[in-house]
């Protein structure tokens, strides 16, 4: 009986708590959770606002608000929707999508100020590159398949999901030391990629690609590694990556927007 009384009191307390209004208006409202619904006021208006619902709370997305994807900023809210106004997130709603936001409770409603949108907490993983398909611009990490970019800065262009690409201005595909790396657009054994040349992964005495070296100071001699160009990823490299699972025909693929290769690539002292 005492247990029932306690539970009854708890239920009454919850009911009373739910009935209490927010004591301060305006007041801050930070929130993180699964996206269960989203709307856009006018899909043909690039700066249109709308609503987003997370954790059962509907939040107003004001006009002109630019949201953040994992590697890109300044994405218009309307860009996340199809022309008919339905949400256009890869594999939605089969795959969970989440949002983190900073909003305010004002005038009896929640209004967003900053929104971050991502899929399943970033899909972070790590492993060795076990194979590379240069024709498709894809690679496998311990059996899982992915591509390095969707806009062509770090490899071949994969243009179906440009909002979930790598950061092309501040490289998010890089070595542990921050030097940008890439996936060659052609098989180096057949044709060298001038923007991702094989000379930027010199071989050791056993014919294996070096995982660490320092570039020569300028001027760069013919045939020597060039710090002005990216260094190619190769089979056997260990990487940490994050990406978005997107459709790929009848299958899915991870579109990697962040890759950190376990490589120690350094520019010469006194250079950048």
Coordinates of N, CA and C in Angstrom, one line a residue, residues 5 28 31 76 83 87 103 105 108-109 114 116 121 123 147 191 220 233 238 252 272:
X5 N 1.1 4.3 -2.6 CA 0.9 5.7 -2.2 C 2.1 6.5 -2.8
X28 N 16.3 30.6 -21.7 CA 17.0 29.7 -22.6 C 16.4 28.3 -22.7
X31 N 18.7 22.0 -26.2 CA 18.1 20.7 -26.4 C 18.9 19.9 -27.4
X76 N 20.9 26.7 -45.6 CA 19.5 27.3 -45.5 C 18.6 26.1 -45.0
X83 N 11.2 19.8 -53.1 CA 10.3 20.9 -53.6 C 8.9 20.8 -53.1
X87 N 10.7 16.4 -45.9 CA 12.1 16.5 -45.5 C 13.0 15.6 -46.3
X103 N 18.0 27.3 -28.2 CA 16.8 28.1 -28.5 C 16.4 28.9 -27.3
X105 N 12.8 30.2 -25.1 CA 11.4 30.2 -24.9 C 10.9 31.6 -24.7
X108 N 5.6 32.4 -25.3 CA 4.9 31.2 -25.3 C 5.3 30.1 -26.2
X109 N 6.4 30.3 -27.0 CA 6.8 29.3 -27.9 C 8.4 29.2 -27.9
X114 N 20.4 28.5 -32.8 CA 21.5 27.8 -33.5 C 21.0 26.3 -33.6
X116 N 22.3 22.4 -35.0 CA 23.2 21.4 -35.6 C 22.4 20.1 -35.9
X121 N 24.7 10.4 -34.3 CA 25.9 10.8 -33.6 C 27.1 10.7 -34.4
X123 N 28.2 8.7 -36.9 CA 28.7 7.5 -37.5 C 30.2 7.4 -37.5
X147 N 33.0 6.7 -49.4 CA 33.7 7.6 -50.3 C 34.2 8.8 -49.5
X191 N 47.6 5.7 -64.0 CA 47.6 7.1 -64.4 C 47.7 7.9 -63.1
X220 N 60.7 23.0 -54.8 CA 60.5 21.6 -54.9 C 61.2 21.0 -56.1
X233 N 45.7 8.8 -50.0 CA 45.4 7.6 -49.1 C 45.8 6.4 -49.9
X238 N 45.7 3.4 -41.7 CA 44.7 3.4 -40.7 C 44.0 4.8 -40.6
X252 N 23.6 0.8 -49.4 CA 24.0 2.1 -48.8 C 25.5 2.2 -48.8
X272 N 54.9 26.8 -44.5 CA 53.5 26.5 -44.1 C 52.8 25.7 -45.2

